[in-house]
Amino acid sequence: MESLETLALAVPVRDNIIPEAMANAVRNRAQGLEGEPELAGLISAAQQGDQSAIEKLYHRFKTPVFNLAYRYTRDGAAAEDILQDVFIKVFTHIDDITSAATFPAWVYRVAINASLSHLRTRNRHRMVPLAAIEGRLEEASYDADTSHLRKPLEDAVGTLSERLRSVFLLHDVQGFKHEEIAGILGCSTGTSKSYLFKARMRIRKRLKIKAIEDSSC
């Protein structure tokens, strides 16, 4: 059976290595970021009030936006509310879009901001454990022998700052490139790489501490 120490070592510190437990999640990466040619046409039509184009844009991004919101909230109903709020804002400001290339990054930035805002509001009004409101690796793959590692890993990710957690989830869970993350979060590529390195190191440290605590019990 895999141990916490083994899991800690599996968390990479280099950009070209992704933990095996997250491989399936990376394959499920959102498809709207590839910038297919028809995206510009859909945006243009939506700006003209074309309901069919609006529906196509919604269906194109709704699943990855919902998944992202769910990872932060761990609450299906809350993620659904965030999904609706995100697209209300997206279609309210669709006329402001001048480039199809930046549209997906903007949608994800709106989703992240909405998710974080929801968490802050819920944290102010409800006394719940930190782990119950922080981000999780919902789509990470675990078999029966490694299911006992799920909570320590989720808890470790949950202790990261908003910025570090966002970069870690976007890169290691959803499979975005640093250039894409920079566009989503409004930071430089170098900053994204730096945040990912810090996030991975802190996760490894937390898992090692947990392993030591468990071994002493």
Coordinates of C-alpha atoms in Angstrom, one line a residue:
M1 CA 0.0 0.0 0.0
E2 CA 1.3 3.4 -0.9
S3 CA 2.4 5.6 2.0
L4 CA 2.1 9.4 2.5
E5 CA 5.9 9.6 2.2
T6 CA 5.7 8.0 -1.2
L7 CA 2.9 10.4 -2.2
A8 CA 4.9 13.3 -1.0
L9 CA 7.8 12.3 -3.2
A10 CA 5.4 11.9 -6.1
V11 CA 4.5 15.6 -6.0
P12 CA 7.0 17.0 -8.5
V13 CA 9.1 20.1 -8.3
R14 CA 9.7 20.4 -12.0
D15 CA 7.2 21.6 -14.6
N16 CA 7.6 18.5 -16.9
I17 CA 6.5 16.0 -14.3
I18 CA 2.9 15.4 -13.2
P19 CA 1.8 13.1 -10.4
E20 CA 0.5 9.8 -11.7
A21 CA -2.6 10.2 -9.5
M22 CA -3.6 13.3 -11.6
A23 CA -3.0 11.8 -15.0
N24 CA -6.7 11.1 -15.7
A25 CA -7.7 14.6 -14.6
V26 CA -5.2 16.2 -17.1
R27 CA -6.8 14.2 -19.9
N28 CA -10.1 15.8 -19.0
R29 CA -8.7 19.3 -19.6
A30 CA -11.2 21.9 -20.8
Q31 CA -11.5 22.1 -24.6
G32 CA -12.3 25.7 -25.0
L33 CA -8.7 26.9 -24.7
E34 CA -7.4 25.6 -28.1
G35 CA -8.8 28.6 -29.9
E36 CA -10.6 26.8 -32.8
P37 CA -11.4 29.1 -35.7
E38 CA -15.2 28.9 -35.2
L39 CA -14.9 30.5 -31.7
A40 CA -14.5 34.0 -33.2
G41 CA -17.6 33.4 -35.3
L42 CA -19.6 32.3 -32.3
I43 CA -18.5 35.4 -30.3
S44 CA -19.3 37.7 -33.2
A45 CA -22.8 36.1 -33.6
A46 CA -23.5 36.3 -29.9
Q47 CA -22.6 40.0 -29.9
Q48 CA -25.3 40.4 -32.5
G49 CA -27.8 38.7 -30.2
D50 CA -27.8 35.3 -32.0
Q51 CA -29.4 32.9 -29.4
S52 CA -28.0 29.9 -31.1
A53 CA -24.5 31.2 -30.8
I54 CA -25.0 32.1 -27.2
E55 CA -26.2 28.6 -26.4
K56 CA -23.3 27.0 -28.2
L57 CA -20.8 29.2 -26.2
Y58 CA -22.6 28.2 -23.0
H59 CA -22.5 24.4 -23.8
R60 CA -18.9 24.7 -24.9
F61 CA -17.7 26.1 -21.6
K62 CA -20.3 25.0 -19.0
T63 CA -18.6 21.7 -18.0
P64 CA -15.1 23.0 -17.4
V65 CA -16.5 26.0 -15.6
F66 CA -18.7 23.9 -13.4
N67 CA -15.8 21.5 -12.6
L68 CA -13.5 24.4 -11.7
A69 CA -16.2 25.9 -9.4
Y70 CA -16.8 22.5 -7.8
R71 CA -13.1 21.9 -7.0
Y72 CA -13.2 25.2 -5.0
T73 CA -16.5 24.8 -3.3
R74 CA -16.9 21.0 -3.0
D75 CA -20.6 21.7 -3.3
G76 CA -22.7 20.8 -6.3
A77 CA -25.4 23.4 -5.7
A78 CA -22.9 26.2 -5.1
A79 CA -21.0 25.2 -8.2
E80 CA -24.2 25.4 -10.2
D81 CA -25.0 28.8 -8.8
I82 CA -21.5 30.0 -9.7
L83 CA -21.9 28.6 -13.2
Q84 CA -25.0 30.6 -13.7
D85 CA -23.4 33.8 -12.3
V86 CA -20.4 33.4 -14.5
F87 CA -22.4 33.1 -17.7
I88 CA -24.6 36.0 -16.7
K89 CA -21.5 38.1 -16.5
V90 CA -20.0 36.7 -19.6
F91 CA -23.0 37.4 -21.8
T92 CA -23.6 40.8 -20.2
H93 CA -20.1 41.8 -21.2
I94 CA -19.9 39.9 -24.5
D95 CA -19.8 43.1 -26.5
D96 CA -16.6 44.0 -24.8
I97 CA -14.7 41.0 -26.3
T98 CA -12.5 42.1 -29.1
S99 CA -10.3 38.9 -29.5
A100 CA -11.4 35.3 -29.5
A101 CA -7.9 34.3 -28.4
T102 CA -8.4 35.9 -25.0
F103 CA -12.0 34.9 -24.5
P104 CA -11.4 31.5 -22.9
A105 CA -8.9 32.9 -20.4
W106 CA -11.3 35.6 -19.5
V107 CA -14.1 33.1 -18.9
Y108 CA -11.9 31.0 -16.6
R109 CA -10.7 34.1 -14.7
V110 CA -14.4 35.1 -14.1
A111 CA -15.1 31.6 -12.8
I112 CA -12.1 31.6 -10.5
N113 CA -13.0 35.0 -9.1
A114 CA -16.6 34.0 -8.6
S115 CA -15.5 30.8 -6.8
L116 CA -13.2 32.6 -4.5
S117 CA -15.8 35.3 -3.8
H118 CA -18.3 32.5 -2.9
L119 CA -15.8 30.9 -0.5
R120 CA -15.0 34.2 1.3
T121 CA -18.7 35.0 1.7
R122 CA -19.5 31.5 3.0
N123 CA -16.6 31.6 5.4
R124 CA -17.8 34.9 6.8
H125 CA -21.4 33.6 7.4
R126 CA -20.9 29.9 8.3
M127 CA -18.5 28.3 10.8
V128 CA -17.3 25.2 9.0
P129 CA -14.0 23.4 8.9
L130 CA -11.5 24.8 6.5
A131 CA -11.2 21.6 4.6
A132 CA -14.9 21.8 3.8
I133 CA -14.6 25.0 1.8
E134 CA -11.2 24.8 0.2
G135 CA -10.3 23.5 -3.2
R136 CA -10.0 19.7 -3.9
L137 CA -8.6 17.4 -6.5
E138 CA -12.0 16.1 -7.4
E139 CA -11.0 14.4 -10.6
A140 CA -7.8 12.9 -9.5
S141 CA -7.7 9.1 -9.9
Y142 CA -7.5 6.9 -6.8
D143 CA -7.9 3.1 -6.6
A144 CA -8.8 1.2 -3.5
D145 CA -5.2 1.0 -2.3
T146 CA -4.6 4.7 -2.5
S147 CA -8.0 6.1 -1.4
H148 CA -6.7 6.6 2.1
L149 CA -4.4 9.2 0.7
R150 CA -7.2 11.4 -0.7
K151 CA -7.9 13.5 2.3
P152 CA -4.3 14.3 3.2
L153 CA -3.6 15.4 -0.3
E154 CA -6.8 17.5 -0.5
D155 CA -6.1 19.0 2.9
A156 CA -2.5 19.9 1.8
V157 CA -3.9 21.7 -1.3
G158 CA -6.5 23.4 0.9
T159 CA -3.8 25.0 3.0
L160 CA -2.3 26.8 0.0
S161 CA -3.0 30.5 -0.5
E162 CA -5.6 31.4 -3.2
R163 CA -3.0 32.2 -5.8
L164 CA -0.9 29.1 -5.2
R165 CA -3.9 26.9 -5.1
S166 CA -5.3 28.3 -8.3
V167 CA -2.0 27.7 -10.2
F168 CA -1.6 24.2 -8.8
L169 CA -5.2 23.2 -9.8
L170 CA -5.0 24.8 -13.2
H171 CA -1.6 23.3 -14.1
D172 CA -1.4 19.9 -12.3
V173 CA -5.1 19.0 -12.2
Q174 CA -6.5 20.6 -15.4
G175 CA -3.4 20.5 -17.4
F176 CA -3.1 24.1 -18.5
K177 CA 0.2 25.5 -19.7
H178 CA 1.9 28.3 -17.9
E179 CA 1.2 30.7 -20.8
E180 CA -2.5 29.9 -20.5
I181 CA -2.5 30.2 -16.7
A182 CA -0.8 33.6 -17.1
G183 CA -3.7 34.7 -19.2
I184 CA -6.3 33.3 -16.9
L185 CA -4.9 34.8 -13.7
G186 CA -3.4 38.0 -15.1
C187 CA 0.1 37.2 -14.1
S188 CA 3.4 36.5 -16.0
T189 CA 4.5 33.1 -17.1
G190 CA 7.4 33.3 -14.8
T191 CA 5.1 34.1 -11.8
S192 CA 3.0 31.1 -12.7
K193 CA 6.0 28.8 -12.7
S194 CA 7.2 30.2 -9.4
Y195 CA 3.8 29.8 -7.8
L196 CA 3.6 26.2 -9.0
F197 CA 7.1 25.4 -7.6
K198 CA 6.1 26.9 -4.2
A199 CA 2.7 25.1 -4.2
R200 CA 4.3 21.7 -4.9
M201 CA 7.0 22.2 -2.3
R202 CA 4.5 23.2 0.4
I203 CA 2.3 20.2 -0.5
R204 CA 5.3 17.9 -0.2
K205 CA 6.2 19.4 3.2
R206 CA 2.6 19.0 4.5
L207 CA 2.4 15.4 3.4
K208 CA 5.8 14.6 4.9
I209 CA 4.7 16.1 8.2
K210 CA 1.5 14.2 8.1
A211 CA 3.4 10.9 7.4
I212 CA 5.6 11.6 10.5
E213 CA 2.6 12.3 12.7
D214 CA 0.9 9.2 11.6
S215 CA 4.0 7.0 12.1
S216 CA 4.3 8.3 15.7
C217 CA 0.8 7.4 16.6

